[in-house]
Amino acid sequence: MTFVMGPALLFCPADRPERFQKAAERADAVILDLEDAVAAPDKQRARGAILAQLGSSGEGPELDPSRTIIRINPAGTEDFEKDLHCLAHTPYRTVMLAKAESANQLRALPDFHVVALCETAAGVVHAPAIAAEPNVVAMMWGAEDLLASLGGTSSRNDDGGYRAVALHARSSVLLAAGAAGKQAIDAVYVNIPDLDGLAVEARDAAASGFGSKACIHPSQVAAVRAAYAPSNADVAAATQLLEAAKEAGTGVFQYQGRMIDGPILRHAESVLRRAR
């Protein structure tokens, strides 16, 4: 099964089955959350909700497994083992491992494609080793849990921008993913009404190389998709540049007053990939 990971991924609490289908319809992929979005007394009910939506008619799950991620609890916890027992009875084989901190934890999930969520100091420091594991398909970072693991109180400054340590973690996970040839997912934007701020951050994520950005509310999906979609002018410029490169036929050439080489051409190719 090839997992389809578009630009906008939407979290949905796993104990709210009435929202499953709506979340899947509104985003490029849905993340059913068995971890932080579900209170401890409700986790077993949340697992039951995932099983219940599979149905008994033999027609398969209501959700497309190629567009569904299950966020499971941290490795080494009792809930982690219960989550895996639940998933063994489902067709879902892409999971997000909360608070991933070591390569060994990924080896406990040999039958799954894993999105490794690095949201603690240990997870960020060990991100390169985690990303190198064969079953890891993507890397994500989390700001709020990271600052909590450090004893901090907020991931952002008063102006809304990330603190230096959060920016370091963001870059570290992106670089680890890129070095291992894996996709990177940018953290959620928790100020739900601030769609302008989300748009700025999503545009930066796209320009920096994050393949996706996670959302916590359906209203955020459109802003993320718009940030990842190149404008018609961007597409036309990239197309013209690549055509000029074919005509030049050399490694380095001048185009509209700029020196053009391999990295600039790859930027243009990225624009066209996003447009597709």
PDB file of C-alpha atoms in Angstrom:
ATOM      1  CA  MET A   1       0.000   0.000   0.000  1.00  0.00           C
ATOM      2  CA  THR A   2       1.365   3.402  -1.015  1.00  0.00           C
ATOM      3  CA  PHE A   3       0.434   6.085   1.452  1.00  0.00           C
ATOM      4  CA  VAL A   4      -0.854   9.317  -0.067  1.00  0.00           C
ATOM      5  CA  MET A   5       0.485  12.280   1.898  1.00  0.00           C
ATOM      6  CA  GLY A   6      -0.721  15.585   0.478  1.00  0.00           C
ATOM      7  CA  PRO A   7       0.042  18.999   1.945  1.00  0.00           C
ATOM      8  CA  ALA A   8      -2.764  19.210   4.545  1.00  0.00           C
ATOM      9  CA  LEU A   9      -3.022  16.492   7.197  1.00  0.00           C
ATOM     10  CA  LEU A  10      -5.888  16.809   9.676  1.00  0.00           C
ATOM     11  CA  PHE A  11      -5.905  15.441  13.233  1.00  0.00           C
ATOM     12  CA  CYS A  12      -9.155  13.943  14.498  1.00  0.00           C
ATOM     13  CA  PRO A  13      -9.714  12.566  18.025  1.00  0.00           C
ATOM     14  CA  ALA A  14     -10.162   8.811  17.759  1.00  0.00           C
ATOM     15  CA  ASP A  15     -12.991   8.881  20.299  1.00  0.00           C
ATOM     16  CA  ARG A  16     -15.106  11.048  17.959  1.00  0.00           C
ATOM     17  CA  PRO A  17     -16.135   8.591  15.205  1.00  0.00           C
ATOM     18  CA  GLU A  18     -18.837  10.946  13.944  1.00  0.00           C
ATOM     19  CA  ARG A  19     -15.997  13.185  12.729  1.00  0.00           C
ATOM     20  CA  PHE A  20     -13.893  10.525  10.984  1.00  0.00           C
ATOM     21  CA  GLN A  21     -15.442  10.718   7.537  1.00  0.00           C
ATOM     22  CA  LYS A  22     -15.782  14.495   7.561  1.00  0.00           C
ATOM     23  CA  ALA A  23     -12.107  14.881   8.458  1.00  0.00           C
ATOM     24  CA  ALA A  24     -11.075  12.482   5.709  1.00  0.00           C
ATOM     25  CA  GLU A  25     -13.165  14.348   3.142  1.00  0.00           C
ATOM     26  CA  ARG A  26     -11.803  17.770   4.051  1.00  0.00           C
ATOM     27  CA  ALA A  27      -8.074  16.998   4.158  1.00  0.00           C
ATOM     28  CA  ASP A  28      -5.477  15.165   2.106  1.00  0.00           C
ATOM     29  CA  ALA A  29      -5.086  12.599   4.873  1.00  0.00           C
ATOM     30  CA  VAL A  30      -6.627  12.127   8.302  1.00  0.00           C
ATOM     31  CA  ILE A  31      -4.723  11.368  11.513  1.00  0.00           C
ATOM     32  CA  LEU A  32      -6.904   9.477  13.988  1.00  0.00           C
ATOM     33  CA  ASP A  33      -5.389  10.403  17.337  1.00  0.00           C
ATOM     34  CA  LEU A  34      -5.207   7.825  20.136  1.00  0.00           C
ATOM     35  CA  GLU A  35      -2.733   9.898  22.139  1.00  0.00           C
ATOM     36  CA  ASP A  36      -3.040  13.485  23.406  1.00  0.00           C
ATOM     37  CA  ALA A  37      -6.493  14.166  21.941  1.00  0.00           C
ATOM     38  CA  VAL A  38      -8.038  11.358  23.997  1.00  0.00           C
ATOM     39  CA  ALA A  39      -8.270  11.401  27.792  1.00  0.00           C
ATOM     40  CA  ALA A  40      -6.838   8.351  29.548  1.00  0.00           C
ATOM     41  CA  PRO A  41     -10.241   6.929  30.615  1.00  0.00           C
ATOM     42  CA  ASP A  42     -11.491   7.186  27.015  1.00  0.00           C
ATOM     43  CA  LYS A  43      -8.628   5.501  25.167  1.00  0.00           C
ATOM     44  CA  GLN A  44     -10.197   2.046  25.128  1.00  0.00           C
ATOM     45  CA  ARG A  45     -13.406   3.517  23.783  1.00  0.00           C
ATOM     46  CA  ALA A  46     -11.388   5.288  21.087  1.00  0.00           C
ATOM     47  CA  ARG A  47      -9.838   2.003  19.995  1.00  0.00           C
ATOM     48  CA  GLY A  48     -13.308   0.514  19.897  1.00  0.00           C
ATOM     49  CA  ALA A  49     -14.448   3.381  17.662  1.00  0.00           C
ATOM     50  CA  ILE A  50     -11.685   2.612  15.156  1.00  0.00           C
ATOM     51  CA  LEU A  51     -12.722  -1.036  15.103  1.00  0.00           C
ATOM     52  CA  ALA A  52     -16.436  -0.239  14.928  1.00  0.00           C
ATOM     53  CA  GLN A  53     -16.145   1.886  11.785  1.00  0.00           C
ATOM     54  CA  LEU A  54     -14.676  -1.093   9.929  1.00  0.00           C
ATOM     55  CA  GLY A  55     -18.192  -2.507   9.780  1.00  0.00           C
ATOM     56  CA  SER A  56     -19.352  -6.091   9.669  1.00  0.00           C
ATOM     57  CA  SER A  57     -20.589  -6.227   6.084  1.00  0.00           C
ATOM     58  CA  GLY A  58     -17.240  -7.210   4.643  1.00  0.00           C
ATOM     59  CA  GLU A  59     -17.173  -4.078   2.489  1.00  0.00           C
ATOM     60  CA  GLY A  60     -14.060  -2.785   4.193  1.00  0.00           C
ATOM     61  CA  PRO A  61     -13.359   0.329   6.296  1.00  0.00           C
ATOM     62  CA  GLU A  62     -15.158   3.613   5.850  1.00  0.00           C
ATOM     63  CA  LEU A  63     -11.776   5.348   5.676  1.00  0.00           C
ATOM     64  CA  ASP A  64      -9.223   4.781   2.927  1.00  0.00           C
ATOM     65  CA  PRO A  65      -6.184   3.097   4.552  1.00  0.00           C
ATOM     66  CA  SER A  66      -3.910   4.831   2.048  1.00  0.00           C
ATOM     67  CA  ARG A  67      -5.042   8.203   3.427  1.00  0.00           C
ATOM     68  CA  THR A  68      -5.355   7.320   7.119  1.00  0.00           C
ATOM     69  CA  ILE A  69      -2.695   7.606   9.821  1.00  0.00           C
ATOM     70  CA  ILE A  70      -3.259   6.367  13.366  1.00  0.00           C
ATOM     71  CA  ARG A  71      -1.338   8.313  16.019  1.00  0.00           C
ATOM     72  CA  ILE A  72      -0.425   5.778  18.662  1.00  0.00           C
ATOM     73  CA  ASN A  73       0.824   6.277  22.197  1.00  0.00           C
ATOM     74  CA  PRO A  74       4.550   6.405  23.057  1.00  0.00           C
ATOM     75  CA  ALA A  75       6.601   3.223  22.883  1.00  0.00           C
ATOM     76  CA  GLY A  76       7.033   1.419  26.180  1.00  0.00           C
ATOM     77  CA  THR A  77       3.635   2.386  27.551  1.00  0.00           C
ATOM     78  CA  GLU A  78       0.723   0.077  28.229  1.00  0.00           C
ATOM     79  CA  ASP A  79      -1.403   2.079  25.815  1.00  0.00           C
ATOM     80  CA  PHE A  80       1.183   1.532  23.064  1.00  0.00           C
ATOM     81  CA  GLU A  81       0.737  -2.231  23.343  1.00  0.00           C
ATOM     82  CA  LYS A  82      -3.041  -1.888  23.394  1.00  0.00           C
ATOM     83  CA  ASP A  83      -2.942   0.345  20.327  1.00  0.00           C
ATOM     84  CA  LEU A  84      -0.947  -2.253  18.395  1.00  0.00           C
ATOM     85  CA  HIS A  85      -3.344  -5.014  19.457  1.00  0.00           C
ATOM     86  CA  CYS A  86      -6.216  -2.909  18.115  1.00  0.00           C
ATOM     87  CA  LEU A  87      -4.488  -2.136  14.820  1.00  0.00           C
ATOM     88  CA  ALA A  88      -3.705  -5.803  14.225  1.00  0.00           C
ATOM     89  CA  HIS A  89      -7.413  -6.217  13.496  1.00  0.00           C
ATOM     90  CA  THR A  90      -7.562  -3.337  10.993  1.00  0.00           C
ATOM     91  CA  PRO A  91      -6.176  -2.610   7.504  1.00  0.00           C
ATOM     92  CA  TYR A  92      -4.410   0.522   8.787  1.00  0.00           C
ATOM     93  CA  ARG A  93      -0.660   0.167   8.419  1.00  0.00           C
ATOM     94  CA  THR A  94       0.548   3.761   8.664  1.00  0.00           C
ATOM     95  CA  VAL A  95       1.025   5.003  12.209  1.00  0.00           C
ATOM     96  CA  MET A  96       2.405   8.122  13.817  1.00  0.00           C
ATOM     97  CA  LEU A  97       4.571   7.246  16.799  1.00  0.00           C
ATOM     98  CA  ALA A  98       4.112   9.908  19.460  1.00  0.00           C
ATOM     99  CA  LYS A  99       7.253  11.059  21.278  1.00  0.00           C
ATOM    100  CA  ALA A 100       9.627   8.985  19.165  1.00  0.00           C
ATOM    101  CA  GLU A 101      13.014   9.084  20.855  1.00  0.00           C
ATOM    102  CA  SER A 102      15.230   6.303  19.480  1.00  0.00           C
ATOM    103  CA  ALA A 103      15.772   4.010  16.536  1.00  0.00           C
ATOM    104  CA  ASN A 104      15.059   1.001  18.768  1.00  0.00           C
ATOM    105  CA  GLN A 105      11.492   2.184  19.260  1.00  0.00           C
ATOM    106  CA  LEU A 106      10.931   2.086  15.514  1.00  0.00           C
ATOM    107  CA  ARG A 107      12.141  -1.515  15.392  1.00  0.00           C
ATOM    108  CA  ALA A 108       9.151  -2.459  17.555  1.00  0.00           C
ATOM    109  CA  LEU A 109       6.917  -1.545  14.580  1.00  0.00           C
ATOM    110  CA  PRO A 110       8.230  -3.766  11.760  1.00  0.00           C
ATOM    111  CA  ASP A 111       4.799  -4.266  10.195  1.00  0.00           C
ATOM    112  CA  PHE A 112       3.985  -0.558   9.899  1.00  0.00           C
ATOM    113  CA  HIS A 113       4.944   2.486   7.891  1.00  0.00           C
ATOM    114  CA  VAL A 114       5.818   5.034  10.562  1.00  0.00           C
ATOM    115  CA  VAL A 115       5.624   8.786  10.809  1.00  0.00           C
ATOM    116  CA  ALA A 116       8.110   9.467  13.616  1.00  0.00           C
ATOM    117  CA  LEU A 117       6.943  12.405  15.724  1.00  0.00           C
ATOM    118  CA  CYS A 118       9.980  13.982  17.394  1.00  0.00           C
ATOM    119  CA  GLU A 119       8.555  16.158  20.148  1.00  0.00           C
ATOM    120  CA  THR A 120      10.990  15.742  23.020  1.00  0.00           C
ATOM    121  CA  ALA A 121      14.598  16.782  23.447  1.00  0.00           C
ATOM    122  CA  ALA A 122      15.725  13.170  23.042  1.00  0.00           C
ATOM    123  CA  GLY A 123      13.665  12.756  19.889  1.00  0.00           C
ATOM    124  CA  VAL A 124      15.142  15.841  18.239  1.00  0.00           C
ATOM    125  CA  VAL A 125      18.716  14.922  19.196  1.00  0.00           C
ATOM    126  CA  HIS A 126      18.250  11.390  17.817  1.00  0.00           C
ATOM    127  CA  ALA A 127      16.286  12.471  14.734  1.00  0.00           C
ATOM    128  CA  PRO A 128      18.987  11.381  12.221  1.00  0.00           C
ATOM    129  CA  ALA A 129      19.074   7.821  13.584  1.00  0.00           C
ATOM    130  CA  ILE A 130      15.285   7.671  13.706  1.00  0.00           C
ATOM    131  CA  ALA A 131      14.919   8.914  10.131  1.00  0.00           C
ATOM    132  CA  ALA A 132      17.362   6.286   8.896  1.00  0.00           C
ATOM    133  CA  GLU A 133      15.137   3.389  10.007  1.00  0.00           C
ATOM    134  CA  PRO A 134      13.689   1.597   6.943  1.00  0.00           C
ATOM    135  CA  ASN A 135      10.065   1.630   8.148  1.00  0.00           C
ATOM    136  CA  VAL A 136      10.063   5.399   8.720  1.00  0.00           C
ATOM    137  CA  VAL A 137       8.232   7.116   5.860  1.00  0.00           C
ATOM    138  CA  ALA A 138       8.118  10.622   7.297  1.00  0.00           C
ATOM    139  CA  MET A 139       9.358  12.770  10.157  1.00  0.00           C
ATOM    140  CA  MET A 140       7.325  15.317  12.084  1.00  0.00           C
ATOM    141  CA  TRP A 141       8.229  17.628  14.926  1.00  0.00           C
ATOM    142  CA  GLY A 142       6.081  18.999  17.744  1.00  0.00           C
ATOM    143  CA  ALA A 143       6.682  22.323  19.453  1.00  0.00           C
ATOM    144  CA  GLU A 144       4.566  22.260  22.604  1.00  0.00           C
ATOM    145  CA  ASP A 145       5.603  18.823  23.879  1.00  0.00           C
ATOM    146  CA  LEU A 146       9.207  19.712  23.101  1.00  0.00           C
ATOM    147  CA  LEU A 147       9.141  22.807  25.291  1.00  0.00           C
ATOM    148  CA  ALA A 148       7.361  20.860  28.011  1.00  0.00           C
ATOM    149  CA  SER A 149      10.118  18.227  27.914  1.00  0.00           C
ATOM    150  CA  LEU A 150      12.634  21.010  28.476  1.00  0.00           C
ATOM    151  CA  GLY A 151      10.704  22.517  31.358  1.00  0.00           C
ATOM    152  CA  GLY A 152       9.687  25.521  29.272  1.00  0.00           C
ATOM    153  CA  THR A 153       6.339  27.271  29.214  1.00  0.00           C
ATOM    154  CA  SER A 154       5.788  28.372  25.607  1.00  0.00           C
ATOM    155  CA  SER A 155       7.211  27.554  22.175  1.00  0.00           C
ATOM    156  CA  ARG A 156       6.557  31.049  20.811  1.00  0.00           C
ATOM    157  CA  ASN A 157       7.631  34.608  21.521  1.00  0.00           C
ATOM    158  CA  ASP A 158       5.152  37.407  22.183  1.00  0.00           C
ATOM    159  CA  ASP A 159       5.128  38.291  18.465  1.00  0.00           C
ATOM    160  CA  GLY A 160       3.937  34.758  17.602  1.00  0.00           C
ATOM    161  CA  GLY A 161       7.220  33.571  16.135  1.00  0.00           C
ATOM    162  CA  TYR A 162       8.949  30.451  17.399  1.00  0.00           C
ATOM    163  CA  ARG A 163      11.596  30.694  20.091  1.00  0.00           C
ATOM    164  CA  ALA A 164      15.145  29.853  19.014  1.00  0.00           C
ATOM    165  CA  VAL A 165      15.065  26.363  20.522  1.00  0.00           C
ATOM    166  CA  ALA A 166      11.859  25.512  18.651  1.00  0.00           C
ATOM    167  CA  LEU A 167      13.330  26.779  15.371  1.00  0.00           C
ATOM    168  CA  HIS A 168      16.400  24.649  16.011  1.00  0.00           C
ATOM    169  CA  ALA A 169      14.226  21.580  16.523  1.00  0.00           C
ATOM    170  CA  ARG A 170      12.186  22.350  13.408  1.00  0.00           C
ATOM    171  CA  SER A 171      15.321  22.634  11.294  1.00  0.00           C
ATOM    172  CA  SER A 172      16.923  19.563  12.861  1.00  0.00           C
ATOM    173  CA  VAL A 173      13.978  17.307  12.048  1.00  0.00           C
ATOM    174  CA  LEU A 174      13.681  18.710   8.518  1.00  0.00           C
ATOM    175  CA  LEU A 175      17.380  18.130   7.875  1.00  0.00           C
ATOM    176  CA  ALA A 176      17.256  14.617   9.325  1.00  0.00           C
ATOM    177  CA  ALA A 177      14.321  13.754   7.088  1.00  0.00           C
ATOM    178  CA  GLY A 178      15.991  15.203   4.015  1.00  0.00           C
ATOM    179  CA  ALA A 179      19.272  13.407   4.683  1.00  0.00           C
ATOM    180  CA  ALA A 180      17.407  10.087   4.875  1.00  0.00           C
ATOM    181  CA  GLY A 181      15.242  10.782   1.842  1.00  0.00           C
ATOM    182  CA  LYS A 182      12.063  10.913   3.908  1.00  0.00           C
ATOM    183  CA  GLN A 183       9.243  13.444   3.879  1.00  0.00           C
ATOM    184  CA  ALA A 184       9.034  16.072   6.629  1.00  0.00           C
ATOM    185  CA  ILE A 185       5.789  17.312   8.206  1.00  0.00           C
ATOM    186  CA  ASP A 186       5.591  20.693   9.890  1.00  0.00           C
ATOM    187  CA  ALA A 187       4.031  21.065  13.353  1.00  0.00           C
ATOM    188  CA  VAL A 188       0.478  22.204  14.004  1.00  0.00           C
ATOM    189  CA  TYR A 189      -0.477  25.858  14.372  1.00  0.00           C
ATOM    190  CA  VAL A 190      -2.452  26.009  17.604  1.00  0.00           C
ATOM    191  CA  ASN A 191      -3.954  29.507  17.217  1.00  0.00           C
ATOM    192  CA  ILE A 192      -6.973  28.298  15.231  1.00  0.00           C
ATOM    193  CA  PRO A 193      -8.605  31.694  14.421  1.00  0.00           C
ATOM    194  CA  ASP A 194      -5.307  33.164  13.160  1.00  0.00           C
ATOM    195  CA  LEU A 195      -5.497  31.941   9.570  1.00  0.00           C
ATOM    196  CA  ASP A 196      -3.193  34.724   8.382  1.00  0.00           C
ATOM    197  CA  GLY A 197      -0.463  33.579  10.744  1.00  0.00           C
ATOM    198  CA  LEU A 198      -1.023  29.995   9.656  1.00  0.00           C
ATOM    199  CA  ALA A 199      -0.720  30.998   6.006  1.00  0.00           C
ATOM    200  CA  VAL A 200       2.625  32.709   6.641  1.00  0.00           C
ATOM    201  CA  GLU A 201       3.965  29.690   8.507  1.00  0.00           C
ATOM    202  CA  ALA A 202       2.657  27.230   5.899  1.00  0.00           C
ATOM    203  CA  ARG A 203       4.253  29.211   3.066  1.00  0.00           C
ATOM    204  CA  ASP A 204       7.542  29.101   4.935  1.00  0.00           C
ATOM    205  CA  ALA A 205       7.129  25.344   5.476  1.00  0.00           C
ATOM    206  CA  ALA A 206       6.557  24.776   1.776  1.00  0.00           C
ATOM    207  CA  ALA A 207       9.476  26.994   0.756  1.00  0.00           C
ATOM    208  CA  SER A 208      11.768  25.307   3.310  1.00  0.00           C
ATOM    209  CA  GLY A 209      11.042  21.791   2.069  1.00  0.00           C
ATOM    210  CA  PHE A 210       8.360  20.406   4.387  1.00  0.00           C
ATOM    211  CA  GLY A 211       6.127  18.159   2.308  1.00  0.00           C
ATOM    212  CA  SER A 212       3.080  18.636   4.514  1.00  0.00           C
ATOM    213  CA  LYS A 213       1.728  20.613   7.457  1.00  0.00           C
ATOM    214  CA  ALA A 214      -0.522  19.126  10.119  1.00  0.00           C
ATOM    215  CA  CYS A 215      -3.819  20.816  11.005  1.00  0.00           C
ATOM    216  CA  ILE A 216      -5.934  20.616  14.138  1.00  0.00           C
ATOM    217  CA  HIS A 217      -9.128  22.143  12.729  1.00  0.00           C
ATOM    218  CA  PRO A 218     -10.872  21.780   9.350  1.00  0.00           C
ATOM    219  CA  SER A 219     -10.786  25.565   8.871  1.00  0.00           C
ATOM    220  CA  GLN A 220      -6.988  25.371   8.588  1.00  0.00           C
ATOM    221  CA  VAL A 221      -6.923  22.991   5.608  1.00  0.00           C
ATOM    222  CA  ALA A 222      -7.671  25.558   2.913  1.00  0.00           C
ATOM    223  CA  ALA A 223      -4.961  27.914   4.162  1.00  0.00           C
ATOM    224  CA  VAL A 224      -2.368  25.138   4.100  1.00  0.00           C
ATOM    225  CA  ARG A 225      -3.383  23.946   0.652  1.00  0.00           C
ATOM    226  CA  ALA A 226      -3.260  27.493  -0.680  1.00  0.00           C
ATOM    227  CA  ALA A 227       0.219  27.977   0.781  1.00  0.00           C
ATOM    228  CA  TYR A 228       1.473  24.842  -0.969  1.00  0.00           C
ATOM    229  CA  ALA A 229      -0.183  25.575  -4.325  1.00  0.00           C
ATOM    230  CA  PRO A 230       2.080  27.658  -6.600  1.00  0.00           C
ATOM    231  CA  SER A 231       0.444  30.569  -8.364  1.00  0.00           C
ATOM    232  CA  ASN A 232      -0.082  30.503 -12.127  1.00  0.00           C
ATOM    233  CA  ALA A 233       2.735  33.010 -12.405  1.00  0.00           C
ATOM    234  CA  ASP A 234       5.065  30.761 -10.403  1.00  0.00           C
ATOM    235  CA  VAL A 235       4.231  27.785 -12.617  1.00  0.00           C
ATOM    236  CA  ALA A 236       4.743  29.795 -15.797  1.00  0.00           C
ATOM    237  CA  ALA A 237       8.082  31.154 -14.565  1.00  0.00           C
ATOM    238  CA  ALA A 238       9.320  27.699 -13.556  1.00  0.00           C
ATOM    239  CA  THR A 239       8.234  26.222 -16.896  1.00  0.00           C
ATOM    240  CA  GLN A 240       9.981  28.963 -18.857  1.00  0.00           C
ATOM    241  CA  LEU A 241      13.149  28.588 -16.813  1.00  0.00           C
ATOM    242  CA  LEU A 242      13.315  24.832 -17.412  1.00  0.00           C
ATOM    243  CA  GLU A 243      12.698  25.349 -21.123  1.00  0.00           C
ATOM    244  CA  ALA A 244      15.525  27.895 -21.209  1.00  0.00           C
ATOM    245  CA  ALA A 245      17.782  25.362 -19.511  1.00  0.00           C
ATOM    246  CA  LYS A 246      17.064  22.829 -22.251  1.00  0.00           C
ATOM    247  CA  GLU A 247      17.943  25.390 -24.911  1.00  0.00           C
ATOM    248  CA  ALA A 248      21.132  26.438 -23.120  1.00  0.00           C
ATOM    249  CA  GLY A 249      22.314  22.852 -22.841  1.00  0.00           C
ATOM    250  CA  THR A 250      25.067  23.788 -20.374  1.00  0.00           C
ATOM    251  CA  GLY A 251      25.556  23.330 -16.652  1.00  0.00           C
ATOM    252  CA  VAL A 252      25.515  27.044 -15.827  1.00  0.00           C
ATOM    253  CA  PHE A 253      23.892  29.816 -17.855  1.00  0.00           C
ATOM    254  CA  GLN A 254      22.501  33.317 -17.495  1.00  0.00           C
ATOM    255  CA  TYR A 255      18.748  33.899 -17.568  1.00  0.00           C
ATOM    256  CA  GLN A 256      17.015  37.231 -17.047  1.00  0.00           C
ATOM    257  CA  GLY A 257      20.107  38.622 -15.342  1.00  0.00           C
ATOM    258  CA  ARG A 258      20.519  35.668 -12.954  1.00  0.00           C
ATOM    259  CA  MET A 259      23.088  32.904 -12.858  1.00  0.00           C
ATOM    260  CA  ILE A 260      21.241  29.589 -13.182  1.00  0.00           C
ATOM    261  CA  ASP A 261      22.733  26.288 -12.059  1.00  0.00           C
ATOM    262  CA  GLY A 262      21.543  22.888 -10.829  1.00  0.00           C
ATOM    263  CA  PRO A 263      20.022  23.928  -7.467  1.00  0.00           C
ATOM    264  CA  ILE A 264      17.981  26.728  -9.074  1.00  0.00           C
ATOM    265  CA  LEU A 265      16.618  24.277 -11.632  1.00  0.00           C
ATOM    266  CA  ARG A 266      15.653  21.865  -8.878  1.00  0.00           C
ATOM    267  CA  HIS A 267      13.737  24.697  -7.179  1.00  0.00           C
ATOM    268  CA  ALA A 268      11.763  25.130 -10.410  1.00  0.00           C
ATOM    269  CA  GLU A 269      11.109  21.396 -10.611  1.00  0.00           C
ATOM    270  CA  SER A 270       9.763  21.503  -7.048  1.00  0.00           C
ATOM    271  CA  VAL A 271       7.325  24.231  -8.042  1.00  0.00           C
ATOM    272  CA  LEU A 272       5.970  22.070 -10.860  1.00  0.00           C
ATOM    273  CA  ARG A 273       5.698  19.017  -8.579  1.00  0.00           C
ATOM    274  CA  ARG A 274       3.652  21.017  -6.098  1.00  0.00           C
ATOM    275  CA  ALA A 275       1.462  22.304  -8.924  1.00  0.00           C
ATOM    276  CA  ARG A 276       0.699  18.710  -9.928  1.00  0.00           C
TER     277      ARG A 276
END
